[in-house]
Structure formats: C-alpha cells, structure tokens
C-alpha cells in the first residue's frame, strides 16, 4: 500500500489541470510567431486563413487518435510508449533519441527565444533588439521552468493554470479590437484575399508546418497518463474541449491581425502581436508583450513537464539509462529526466535561429506522430478485444497518417537542408540502439564505470526508482 512517504508519481492532475496543460502548451509563441510563417509560405491572406482552419482540423484528428491511445494504453510516455506497444522497440527508441537530441531542445528553444524577444523588444523599439540579450533572457526563462518542474508537480500545475488564464486574456485583447473594426466595415485588407500571384505550391508544406507548430502541444497530456485523475474520462474530454477552444481563438486572432494590418505589415514584423498592439491598443500596447511572454512561458512549462515523462518511461522500459527512471524522494518529481534536457536546450538557444529551428525539428516530430497513428490502426487489428473506453472511426487515423507522411515527404523537397539534417540525426539513433540498447556490446570497464557514476548521481540528487506500479 502506498503512503505519503512512498516514492512514485502521484495522480494530481484533474480535468481543469488537464485542460490547462493542453491549452497552456498549445497557445504559446505559435499564434504570435506563426502568422508570419503561414502567410509567407501560403502566398495570400485567404489561403493563410484556410491553412489555419485546415491545420486545426488536422490537429483535432491527431488529438482524437491520441485520446484513444491514452485510454487503451495506460502507461505514461506519449509517442514513445505507443510506438513501443504498436510498432516495436526500434521505432520507439528512435523517437526517444530524437526527443532528447533534437525535438524537445529545438521546440523549447523556439518558445524561449520568442519569450526573450517579447520581453526585450519593448525596451528597444523602434531600434533592433540585441540578439545576445534576447538569448540571455531566453536562457533565464528556461532555467526558471526547469527549476520549477524539478521542485513540484503541484506548483507546476498551478502556475500552468494561472498562465493559461493570462494567455486567454492576451488573445481576447487582440480579438476584441479586431472584431470591432471588422464590424464597422474595415474590410479593405481582405480585398484580393486570394490573389494567386505570389502563391507557390512547393512552399505550402512549410506553411502547414508553421500552422501545425502553432497547434502543437495537443499530445502533451498523454506523456503523463499515470498522473491524471480518472484518465478514461478526463483525457478525451480535456482534449476535445481544449482543441475546440484553441481553433476558434486562433481563427479570430488571425482575422483580427489582418483587419488592422496589411499582409506586408505582417511579413515585415518580427513580433506580430506587438505591431498589432501599437496600432490597435495605444493605451495598452505595453501590456501585450508582457502577456505574450507569459503565454510563451506557459508553453515552455508544458513542454518541460511532458518530455521528461517520455525519458522516464523509456528508462523504465530499459531503453534509456536507469537513472532517468528515478524520482526525488521528497519532491516526487522525475528530477534526472528534467535536468538532462536543460544543457541541450541552452545549447540550442545559443546557436539557433527561430524559424530555422522550427523547420529543423518539425520533420522528426511529424514523421513519428504519423508512425504512431499508423500504429494505432495496427494495434486495433492485433488486439481487437482490448477495452477501448474512447474509440475513433478508422477514417480519422487513416487520413491523419496519410497527411503526415505527405507533409513530411514534401518538406524534404521544400526545405532539403534542415529536413535532411534532421533525417540524418534521426538515423544516428540506429547504431546507438544496436550497440547499446538491444544488446549490451560495451566493454565491461565502461559498464562498471557507468554503474559507479549512476550510483553517485543517485546519491547526489536523492532519487530512487518508483516504489509503486502506477499503470
């Protein structure tokens, strides 16, 4: 029997916490950065709004697939554990590998850089912002988030709820002035909305990537399945409520942007929400950057809460060093799994550029999400009698998987440099798997040294393996 001193990850996330984790992770820097990327690669205002709607519906399809997976496979770990249960150990390990070396550091760096830019830019406007200062503030934001996730699950959840309320307030401040202007007849920026003169089909996948980046985060709750109160009910319900709210808010926000700003204004702005606030909210324009920065911080919180659970799950399954399946004896947080991501995130912030990082990690993320939903269909065929408290029509994972693979394939043509590097880094996990994971082929002296290091780090960090099975 578990008691207050037993070490394990406790069920502390209720329905409100679940909704706030999803909304808080999805609504981050994306809606304040991605409009520029969507417009630039879609070619016109009308097509960009269609892409925002299409990527929202596409994200709901994926979220519904993950709702089924989360209620039928009860382990935490998200993409990793679903690939392990459906397609086997090698695809699962490769997903774990790219999460550590590429996806989470790059995704968090994008959000952190947006956080830094929105914090710093108001102090330098209209002059250019020193990039060094942006990176320093970004690292401070990441450091705070990592420290809080190491300290307490309760405090992380409470802050996420507070930041979710703040970011919804930021969207309302953008939506209301735009809707007022639009209702009074200011529609000139929507004239020739579907002008095809600047439309290039080969760039559309990059526009989809930018839109999907803004919606990314609908899968974060599945990383912590074992910590959710009544997951059979709360996982699908929170996913549906969250995604419907986000899609409506995103469409109205983009319409507000285009009501007060021309397409050229959007393309020339490095911080679309700040430019919008300068025109629409003269009295409150200084508030918007603070609200957007808080929104980015919430998204950063969600990512740094979720990804360590994947490493924790991989370690528990024997595909990652055993240290990362350990929990702090008093804080009951996966301390080693949180800390290991920190230096890689700092490195990405120092060397990366915002839009380049976005394209860099999108390829492996959507490749493996497509493989996961393909695994859902295989899992249904192999386990027809498995209880599924929530079940989607087979059409949903089929369409989602096909579109995922199509976008991934087109991205190799549209942006061969970043996607090629991502693909090569993904493949570096294959020799690691066969040399270290599948069968231990390291010399005995290395194994002994690694065991000694693990023991010393375990004592230093005060962590032990979980003492109660939570799935």
Short mmCIF file of C-alpha atoms in Angstrom, two decimals:
data_model
loop_
_atom_site.label_atom_id
_atom_site.label_comp_id
_atom_site.label_asym_id
_atom_site.label_seq_id
_atom_site.Cartn_x
_atom_site.Cartn_y
_atom_site.Cartn_z
CA UNK A 1 0.00 0.00 0.00
CA UNK A 2 1.22 3.46 -0.91
CA UNK A 3 1.53 6.07 1.81
CA UNK A 4 2.75 9.66 1.98
CA UNK A 5 6.41 8.56 2.11
CA UNK A 6 6.19 6.07 -0.77
CA UNK A 7 8.07 7.29 -3.86
CA UNK A 8 6.02 7.36 -7.06
CA UNK A 9 4.40 9.85 -9.44
CA UNK A 10 1.02 10.64 -7.89
CA UNK A 11 -2.33 11.30 -9.61
CA UNK A 12 -2.58 15.06 -9.11
CA UNK A 13 -3.89 16.30 -12.49
CA UNK A 14 -7.68 16.78 -12.58
CA UNK A 15 -9.89 17.88 -15.52
CA UNK A 16 -9.13 21.61 -15.08
CA UNK A 17 -5.41 20.87 -14.81
CA UNK A 18 -5.60 18.65 -17.91
CA UNK A 19 -7.34 21.34 -19.98
CA UNK A 20 -4.86 23.97 -18.81
CA UNK A 21 -1.87 21.74 -19.60
CA UNK A 22 -3.11 21.26 -23.18
CA UNK A 23 -4.24 24.86 -23.79
CA UNK A 24 -1.18 26.14 -21.97
CA UNK A 25 1.12 24.04 -24.16
CA UNK A 26 -0.67 24.78 -27.45
CA UNK A 27 -1.22 28.52 -27.01
CA UNK A 28 2.35 29.66 -26.64
CA UNK A 29 4.54 31.52 -29.05
CA UNK A 30 2.85 29.91 -32.08
CA UNK A 31 -0.10 32.26 -32.57
CA UNK A 32 2.22 35.25 -32.08
CA UNK A 33 5.01 33.99 -34.39
CA UNK A 34 3.50 31.54 -36.88
CA UNK A 35 1.17 34.01 -38.73
CA UNK A 36 4.26 35.37 -40.47
CA UNK A 37 5.46 31.89 -41.49
CA UNK A 38 1.98 30.80 -42.64
CA UNK A 39 1.45 33.96 -44.71
CA UNK A 40 4.95 33.95 -46.21
CA UNK A 41 4.63 30.36 -47.47
CA UNK A 42 0.92 30.38 -48.37
CA UNK A 43 1.18 33.49 -50.56
CA UNK A 44 -2.01 35.36 -49.62
CA UNK A 45 -4.38 36.20 -46.77
CA UNK A 46 -7.21 33.92 -47.87
CA UNK A 47 -5.01 30.86 -48.26
CA UNK A 48 -3.36 31.54 -44.89
CA UNK A 49 -6.77 31.50 -43.14
CA UNK A 50 -7.66 28.25 -44.93
CA UNK A 51 -4.38 26.75 -43.70
CA UNK A 52 -5.15 27.87 -40.13
CA UNK A 53 -8.53 26.10 -40.34
CA UNK A 54 -7.09 23.01 -42.08
CA UNK A 55 -4.23 22.59 -39.59
CA UNK A 56 -6.71 22.99 -36.72
CA UNK A 57 -8.98 20.23 -38.08
CA UNK A 58 -5.91 18.11 -38.80
CA UNK A 59 -4.71 18.62 -35.21
CA UNK A 60 -8.13 17.55 -33.86
CA UNK A 61 -7.85 14.34 -35.91
CA UNK A 62 -4.48 13.62 -34.32
CA UNK A 63 -5.69 14.59 -30.85
CA UNK A 64 -8.65 12.19 -31.12
CA UNK A 65 -6.26 9.37 -32.11
CA UNK A 66 -4.14 10.11 -29.05
CA UNK A 67 -7.28 10.19 -26.88
CA UNK A 68 -7.96 6.59 -27.93
CA UNK A 69 -4.35 5.56 -27.37
CA UNK A 70 -4.25 7.26 -23.97
CA UNK A 71 -7.35 5.44 -22.73
CA UNK A 72 -6.41 1.98 -24.09
CA UNK A 73 -2.64 2.02 -23.29
CA UNK A 74 -2.42 3.13 -19.67
CA UNK A 75 1.33 3.86 -19.43
CA UNK A 76 2.82 7.37 -19.46
CA UNK A 77 5.28 8.27 -22.21
CA UNK A 78 3.19 9.57 -25.10
CA UNK A 79 4.60 8.90 -28.58
CA UNK A 80 7.35 6.65 -27.24
CA UNK A 81 5.18 4.16 -25.34
CA UNK A 82 2.60 3.98 -28.17
CA UNK A 83 5.32 3.19 -30.73
CA UNK A 84 6.78 0.59 -28.37
CA UNK A 85 3.40 -1.13 -27.92
CA UNK A 86 2.41 -0.99 -31.62
CA UNK A 87 5.48 -0.95 -33.91
CA UNK A 88 8.18 -2.35 -31.65
CA UNK A 89 11.37 -1.29 -29.84
CA UNK A 90 13.47 0.26 -32.67
CA UNK A 91 10.93 2.92 -33.81
CA UNK A 92 10.20 3.64 -30.13
CA UNK A 93 13.89 4.14 -29.31
CA UNK A 94 14.42 6.39 -32.36
CA UNK A 95 11.53 8.58 -31.14
CA UNK A 96 13.14 8.71 -27.70
CA UNK A 97 16.50 9.53 -29.26
CA UNK A 98 15.26 12.45 -31.39
CA UNK A 99 13.22 13.77 -28.45
CA UNK A 100 16.44 14.12 -26.48
CA UNK A 101 18.87 15.35 -29.13
CA UNK A 102 16.53 17.39 -31.30
CA UNK A 103 12.75 17.74 -30.84
CA UNK A 104 12.37 18.96 -27.25
CA UNK A 105 15.51 21.15 -27.17
CA UNK A 106 14.63 22.78 -30.51
CA UNK A 107 10.92 23.19 -29.70
CA UNK A 108 11.65 24.68 -26.28
CA UNK A 109 14.33 26.93 -27.78
CA UNK A 110 11.84 28.35 -30.29
CA UNK A 111 9.40 29.19 -27.48
CA UNK A 112 12.19 30.50 -25.23
CA UNK A 113 13.55 32.77 -27.98
CA UNK A 114 10.04 34.14 -28.54
CA UNK A 115 9.75 34.71 -24.77
CA UNK A 116 13.07 36.57 -24.75
CA UNK A 117 12.17 38.69 -27.77
CA UNK A 118 8.79 39.77 -26.38
CA UNK A 119 10.34 40.63 -23.01
CA UNK A 120 13.19 42.69 -24.51
CA UNK A 121 11.70 44.27 -27.65
CA UNK A 122 9.50 46.95 -25.95
CA UNK A 123 12.62 48.45 -24.32
CA UNK A 124 14.37 48.93 -27.68
CA UNK A 125 11.50 49.76 -30.06
CA UNK A 126 11.81 51.02 -32.77
CA UNK A 127 15.52 50.06 -32.79
CA UNK A 128 16.73 46.50 -33.45
CA UNK A 129 16.97 44.24 -30.41
CA UNK A 130 20.45 42.93 -29.45
CA UNK A 131 20.32 39.19 -30.17
CA UNK A 132 22.71 38.44 -27.30
CA UNK A 133 20.27 39.98 -24.82
CA UNK A 134 17.34 38.02 -26.28
CA UNK A 135 19.30 34.78 -25.85
CA UNK A 136 20.28 35.64 -22.27
CA UNK A 137 16.66 36.33 -21.27
CA UNK A 138 15.57 33.15 -23.08
CA UNK A 139 18.05 31.08 -21.04
CA UNK A 140 16.74 32.69 -17.84
CA UNK A 141 13.19 31.66 -18.78
CA UNK A 142 14.25 28.06 -19.48
CA UNK A 143 16.19 27.94 -16.19
CA UNK A 144 13.12 29.04 -14.21
CA UNK A 145 10.85 26.49 -15.89
CA UNK A 146 13.29 23.60 -15.37
CA UNK A 147 13.78 24.55 -11.72
CA UNK A 148 10.02 24.64 -11.06
CA UNK A 149 9.44 21.28 -12.76
CA UNK A 150 12.18 19.81 -10.57
CA UNK A 151 10.66 21.34 -7.43
CA UNK A 152 6.95 20.41 -7.51
CA UNK A 153 4.26 18.93 -9.75
CA UNK A 154 1.61 20.85 -7.78
CA UNK A 155 3.32 24.21 -8.26
CA UNK A 156 3.93 23.49 -11.95
CA UNK A 157 0.22 22.71 -12.46
CA UNK A 158 -0.92 25.79 -10.53
CA UNK A 159 1.37 28.09 -12.49
CA UNK A 160 0.18 26.48 -15.71
CA UNK A 161 -3.45 27.25 -14.79
CA UNK A 162 -2.56 30.88 -13.98
CA UNK A 163 -0.57 31.33 -17.21
CA UNK A 164 -3.38 29.75 -19.26
CA UNK A 165 -5.79 32.39 -17.90
CA UNK A 166 -3.25 35.10 -18.79
CA UNK A 167 -2.77 33.86 -22.36
CA UNK A 168 -6.53 33.62 -22.97
CA UNK A 169 -6.69 37.22 -21.76
CA UNK A 170 -3.97 38.16 -24.28
CA UNK A 171 -5.95 36.60 -27.13
CA UNK A 172 -9.12 38.40 -26.02
CA UNK A 173 -7.23 41.73 -26.07
CA UNK A 174 -6.27 41.00 -29.69
CA UNK A 175 -9.61 39.58 -30.85
CA UNK A 176 -11.97 42.25 -29.46
CA UNK A 177 -10.45 45.35 -31.20
CA UNK A 178 -10.19 43.44 -34.48
CA UNK A 179 -13.82 42.30 -34.36
CA UNK A 180 -14.96 45.85 -33.52
CA UNK A 181 -13.05 47.24 -36.53
CA UNK A 182 -14.31 44.48 -38.80
CA UNK A 183 -17.94 45.01 -37.76
CA UNK A 184 -17.62 48.73 -38.52
CA UNK A 185 -16.70 47.97 -42.15
CA UNK A 186 -12.88 47.90 -42.18
CA UNK A 187 -12.51 45.07 -44.72
CA UNK A 188 -10.00 46.65 -47.12
CA UNK A 189 -7.19 44.28 -46.10
CA UNK A 190 -9.32 41.32 -47.21
CA UNK A 191 -9.76 42.62 -50.77
CA UNK A 192 -7.97 40.31 -53.22
CA UNK A 193 -7.51 37.88 -50.32
CA UNK A 194 -6.96 35.02 -52.79
CA UNK A 195 -4.53 36.77 -55.13
CA UNK A 196 -2.51 33.88 -56.59
CA UNK A 197 0.38 35.95 -57.96
CA UNK A 198 2.62 35.08 -55.01
CA UNK A 199 1.31 31.53 -54.44
CA UNK A 200 3.94 28.78 -54.82
CA UNK A 201 2.74 25.21 -54.27
CA UNK A 202 6.15 23.90 -53.20
CA UNK A 203 6.10 26.27 -50.19
CA UNK A 204 2.68 25.14 -48.91
CA UNK A 205 4.14 22.32 -46.76
CA UNK A 206 6.22 24.94 -44.91
CA UNK A 207 3.04 26.96 -44.34
CA UNK A 208 1.44 23.81 -42.92
CA UNK A 209 4.48 23.29 -40.68
CA UNK A 210 4.12 26.84 -39.32
CA UNK A 211 0.39 26.29 -38.66
CA UNK A 212 0.99 22.87 -37.11
CA UNK A 213 3.70 24.39 -34.92
CA UNK A 214 1.09 26.81 -33.53
CA UNK A 215 -1.26 23.91 -32.72
CA UNK A 216 1.50 21.60 -31.44
CA UNK A 217 1.00 20.53 -27.86
CA UNK A 218 -2.31 18.65 -28.15
CA UNK A 219 -0.38 15.46 -27.33
CA UNK A 220 1.35 16.60 -24.10
CA UNK A 221 -1.27 15.19 -21.71
CA UNK A 222 -0.54 11.66 -22.94
CA UNK A 223 3.01 11.95 -21.61
CA UNK A 224 1.61 11.94 -18.05
CA UNK A 225 -1.26 9.41 -18.32
CA UNK A 226 -0.38 7.78 -14.99
CA UNK A 227 -0.65 11.13 -13.16
CA UNK A 228 -4.18 12.00 -14.39
CA UNK A 229 -7.22 11.56 -12.17
CA UNK A 230 -9.79 9.31 -13.94
CA UNK A 231 -7.89 9.20 -17.29
CA UNK A 232 -10.66 7.28 -19.12
CA UNK A 233 -12.90 10.33 -18.77
CA UNK A 234 -10.51 13.25 -18.45
CA UNK A 235 -8.11 12.51 -21.33
CA UNK A 236 -10.69 12.57 -24.19
CA UNK A 237 -12.84 15.27 -22.58
CA UNK A 238 -9.94 17.65 -21.94
CA UNK A 239 -8.51 17.08 -25.45
CA UNK A 240 -11.84 17.85 -27.17
CA UNK A 241 -12.61 20.92 -25.02
CA UNK A 242 -9.10 22.30 -25.41
CA UNK A 243 -8.78 21.89 -29.17
CA UNK A 244 -12.18 23.38 -30.00
CA UNK A 245 -11.34 26.41 -27.84
CA UNK A 246 -7.93 26.85 -29.47
CA UNK A 247 -9.19 26.59 -33.08
CA UNK A 248 -11.88 29.24 -32.57
CA UNK A 249 -9.43 31.54 -30.76
CA UNK A 250 -6.74 31.15 -33.45
CA UNK A 251 -9.08 31.91 -36.35
CA UNK A 252 -10.48 35.01 -34.66
CA UNK A 253 -6.97 36.18 -33.71
CA UNK A 254 -5.73 35.89 -37.31
CA UNK A 255 -8.77 37.70 -38.65
CA UNK A 256 -8.07 40.49 -36.14
CA UNK A 257 -4.43 40.67 -37.26
CA UNK A 258 -5.43 41.07 -40.92
CA UNK A 259 -8.18 43.57 -40.11
CA UNK A 260 -5.69 46.09 -38.72
CA UNK A 261 -2.51 45.05 -40.56
CA UNK A 262 -1.78 44.51 -44.23
CA UNK A 263 -0.08 41.33 -45.37
CA UNK A 264 3.11 43.34 -45.88
CA UNK A 265 2.93 44.59 -42.28
CA UNK A 266 2.69 41.01 -41.02
CA UNK A 267 5.64 39.87 -43.16
CA UNK A 268 7.85 42.75 -42.01
CA UNK A 269 7.12 42.27 -38.29
CA UNK A 270 9.32 40.09 -36.06
CA UNK A 271 6.69 40.27 -33.29
CA UNK A 272 3.23 40.40 -34.89
CA UNK A 273 1.32 40.85 -31.63
CA UNK A 274 3.46 43.87 -30.64
CA UNK A 275 2.94 45.53 -34.04
CA UNK A 276 -0.80 44.86 -33.71
CA UNK A 277 -0.89 46.34 -30.20
CA UNK A 278 0.90 49.52 -31.34
CA UNK A 279 -1.93 50.12 -33.85
CA UNK A 280 -5.00 48.86 -32.02
CA UNK A 281 -4.25 49.29 -28.31
CA UNK A 282 -2.29 52.50 -27.92
CA UNK A 283 -3.14 52.71 -24.22
CA UNK A 284 -2.44 49.03 -23.59
CA UNK A 285 0.26 48.35 -26.16
CA UNK A 286 2.92 47.95 -23.49
CA UNK A 287 0.84 45.22 -21.79
CA UNK A 288 0.64 42.89 -24.82
CA UNK A 289 4.36 41.94 -24.90
CA UNK A 290 4.18 41.01 -21.21
CA UNK A 291 1.08 38.87 -21.79
CA UNK A 292 2.66 37.20 -24.82
CA UNK A 293 5.83 36.49 -22.86
CA UNK A 294 3.70 34.92 -20.11
CA UNK A 295 1.98 32.86 -22.79
CA UNK A 296 5.33 31.63 -24.10
CA UNK A 297 6.38 30.78 -20.55
CA UNK A 298 3.24 28.64 -20.16
CA UNK A 299 4.00 26.77 -23.37
CA UNK A 300 7.58 26.23 -22.19
CA UNK A 301 6.19 24.89 -18.90
CA UNK A 302 4.04 22.35 -20.74
CA UNK A 303 6.92 21.07 -22.87
CA UNK A 304 9.32 20.78 -19.94
CA UNK A 305 6.63 18.98 -17.94
CA UNK A 306 5.85 16.45 -20.70
CA UNK A 307 9.14 15.43 -22.32
CA UNK A 308 10.87 14.22 -19.13
CA UNK A 309 7.97 11.78 -18.72
CA UNK A 310 8.94 10.25 -22.06
CA UNK A 311 12.55 9.80 -20.95
CA UNK A 312 11.28 8.44 -17.62
CA UNK A 313 9.12 5.90 -19.47
CA UNK A 314 11.96 4.92 -21.82
CA UNK A 315 14.27 4.34 -18.87
CA UNK A 316 11.65 2.25 -17.12
CA UNK A 317 11.34 0.09 -20.26
CA UNK A 318 15.12 -0.45 -20.36
CA UNK A 319 15.84 1.72 -23.42
CA UNK A 320 17.39 4.67 -21.56
CA UNK A 321 19.87 4.87 -18.65
CA UNK A 322 18.30 3.63 -15.43
CA UNK A 323 18.99 6.91 -13.59
CA UNK A 324 16.23 8.65 -15.58
CA UNK A 325 13.53 6.32 -14.22
CA UNK A 326 14.18 7.63 -10.72
CA UNK A 327 12.12 10.07 -8.67
CA UNK A 328 13.13 12.55 -5.97
CA UNK A 329 12.41 11.04 -2.56
CA UNK A 330 10.64 14.16 -1.21
CA UNK A 331 9.57 16.19 -4.25
CA UNK A 332 8.15 13.19 -6.15
CA UNK A 333 9.31 14.67 -9.46
CA UNK A 334 11.37 12.88 -12.19
CA UNK A 335 14.37 15.09 -11.35
CA UNK A 336 17.09 13.44 -13.50
CA UNK A 337 14.85 13.31 -16.60
CA UNK A 338 14.05 17.03 -16.24
CA UNK A 339 17.66 18.08 -15.67
CA UNK A 340 19.18 16.13 -18.59
CA UNK A 341 17.29 18.26 -21.14
CA UNK A 342 18.48 21.58 -19.71
CA UNK A 343 22.03 21.78 -21.18
CA UNK A 344 20.82 20.73 -24.65
CA UNK A 345 18.10 23.43 -24.59
CA UNK A 346 20.63 26.08 -23.57
CA UNK A 347 22.94 24.99 -26.41
CA UNK A 348 20.09 25.23 -28.97
CA UNK A 349 19.19 28.73 -27.75
CA UNK A 350 22.79 29.89 -28.11
CA UNK A 351 23.37 28.56 -31.63
CA UNK A 352 19.87 28.51 -33.16
CA UNK A 353 17.65 30.87 -35.14
CA UNK A 354 13.91 30.87 -34.54
CA UNK A 355 12.43 29.88 -37.93
CA UNK A 356 15.35 27.59 -38.80
CA UNK A 357 14.82 25.69 -35.55
CA UNK A 358 11.10 25.40 -36.29
CA UNK A 359 11.71 23.65 -39.63
CA UNK A 360 14.60 21.66 -38.14
CA UNK A 361 12.55 19.74 -35.57
CA UNK A 362 9.22 19.58 -37.45
CA UNK A 363 10.38 16.75 -39.72
CA UNK A 364 11.09 14.12 -37.00
CA UNK A 365 8.15 15.24 -34.86
CA UNK A 366 5.55 14.73 -37.60
CA UNK A 367 7.24 11.64 -39.02
CA UNK A 368 6.92 9.84 -35.69
CA UNK A 369 3.43 11.18 -34.98
CA UNK A 370 2.39 9.72 -38.34
CA UNK A 371 4.01 6.41 -37.39
CA UNK A 372 2.17 6.49 -34.04
CA UNK A 373 -1.28 6.89 -35.63
CA UNK A 374 -0.37 4.18 -38.15
CA UNK A 375 0.49 2.05 -35.11
CA UNK A 376 -2.99 2.75 -33.73
CA UNK A 377 -4.54 1.01 -36.76
CA UNK A 378 -2.12 -1.92 -36.43
CA UNK A 379 -2.86 -2.14 -32.69
CA UNK A 380 -6.59 -2.37 -33.38
CA UNK A 381 -6.02 -5.21 -35.84
CA UNK A 382 -3.69 -7.10 -33.48
CA UNK A 383 -5.78 -6.53 -30.31
CA UNK A 384 -9.43 -6.44 -31.40
CA UNK A 385 -10.73 -7.37 -27.92
CA UNK A 386 -8.72 -4.80 -25.94
CA UNK A 387 -11.05 -2.46 -23.98
CA UNK A 388 -11.14 0.98 -25.62
CA UNK A 389 -13.10 3.46 -23.46
CA UNK A 390 -12.77 6.04 -26.25
CA UNK A 391 -12.70 4.95 -29.90
CA UNK A 392 -12.48 6.98 -33.13
CA UNK A 393 -13.61 5.93 -36.60
CA UNK A 394 -10.84 4.27 -38.59
CA UNK A 395 -11.15 7.09 -41.16
CA UNK A 396 -9.60 9.56 -38.67
CA UNK A 397 -6.21 7.84 -38.10
CA UNK A 398 -6.05 6.82 -41.79
CA UNK A 399 -6.42 10.41 -43.05
CA UNK A 400 -4.15 11.80 -40.35
CA UNK A 401 -1.39 9.29 -41.12
CA UNK A 402 -1.51 9.86 -44.89
CA UNK A 403 -1.38 13.67 -44.50
CA UNK A 404 1.50 13.38 -42.00
CA UNK A 405 3.60 11.34 -44.42
CA UNK A 406 2.70 13.61 -47.35
CA UNK A 407 3.79 16.75 -45.47
CA UNK A 408 6.98 15.07 -44.29
CA UNK A 409 7.79 13.95 -47.84
CA UNK A 410 7.08 17.39 -49.31
CA UNK A 411 9.25 19.07 -46.69
CA UNK A 412 12.27 17.16 -47.97
CA UNK A 413 11.65 18.89 -51.31
CA UNK A 414 10.74 22.33 -49.92
CA UNK A 415 13.50 22.65 -47.31
CA UNK A 416 16.07 19.93 -48.06
CA UNK A 417 18.84 21.35 -45.84
CA UNK A 418 17.05 21.44 -42.46
CA UNK A 419 14.95 18.33 -43.10
CA UNK A 420 17.99 16.46 -44.46
CA UNK A 421 20.00 17.27 -41.33
CA UNK A 422 17.02 16.20 -39.17
CA UNK A 423 16.72 12.91 -41.06
CA UNK A 424 20.45 12.22 -40.70
CA UNK A 425 20.37 12.95 -36.95
CA UNK A 426 17.37 10.63 -36.57
CA UNK A 427 19.33 7.80 -38.23
CA UNK A 428 22.22 8.26 -35.79
CA UNK A 429 19.99 6.51 -33.27
CA UNK A 430 20.14 3.22 -35.23
CA UNK A 431 23.77 2.32 -34.34
CA UNK A 432 23.19 3.51 -30.77
CA UNK A 433 20.23 1.12 -30.50
CA UNK A 434 22.11 -1.92 -31.83
CA UNK A 435 25.33 -1.19 -29.92
CA UNK A 436 23.96 -0.19 -26.54
CA UNK A 437 20.22 -0.84 -26.17
CA UNK A 438 19.30 -4.07 -27.93
CA UNK A 439 22.30 -6.00 -26.63
CA UNK A 440 25.00 -4.59 -24.38
CA UNK A 441 28.16 -4.57 -26.50
CA UNK A 442 30.22 -2.10 -24.48
CA UNK A 443 33.44 -3.25 -22.71
CA UNK A 444 32.97 -4.36 -19.12
CA UNK A 445 35.10 -1.48 -17.80
CA UNK A 446 32.68 1.03 -19.38
CA UNK A 447 29.69 -0.73 -17.82
CA UNK A 448 31.30 -0.69 -14.36
CA UNK A 449 32.25 2.99 -14.67
CA UNK A 450 28.71 3.84 -15.79
CA UNK A 451 27.23 1.92 -12.84
CA UNK A 452 29.51 3.77 -10.40
CA UNK A 453 28.58 7.15 -11.93
CA UNK A 454 24.86 6.29 -11.76
CA UNK A 455 25.14 5.38 -8.07
CA UNK A 456 26.98 8.61 -7.20
CA UNK A 457 24.47 10.76 -9.14
CA UNK A 458 21.59 8.93 -7.46
CA UNK A 459 23.01 9.83 -4.03
CA UNK A 460 23.76 13.41 -5.08
CA UNK A 461 20.24 14.04 -6.46
CA UNK A 462 18.44 11.99 -3.77
CA UNK A 463 16.47 9.91 -6.25
CA UNK A 464 15.24 6.28 -6.20
CA UNK A 465 13.16 4.09 -8.54
CA UNK A 466 9.38 4.34 -8.08
CA UNK A 467 8.09 2.03 -5.35
CA UNK A 468 4.51 1.59 -6.62
CA UNK A 469 3.40 0.41 -10.06
CA UNK A 470 1.18 3.18 -11.44
CA UNK A 471 -0.17 1.51 -14.61
#
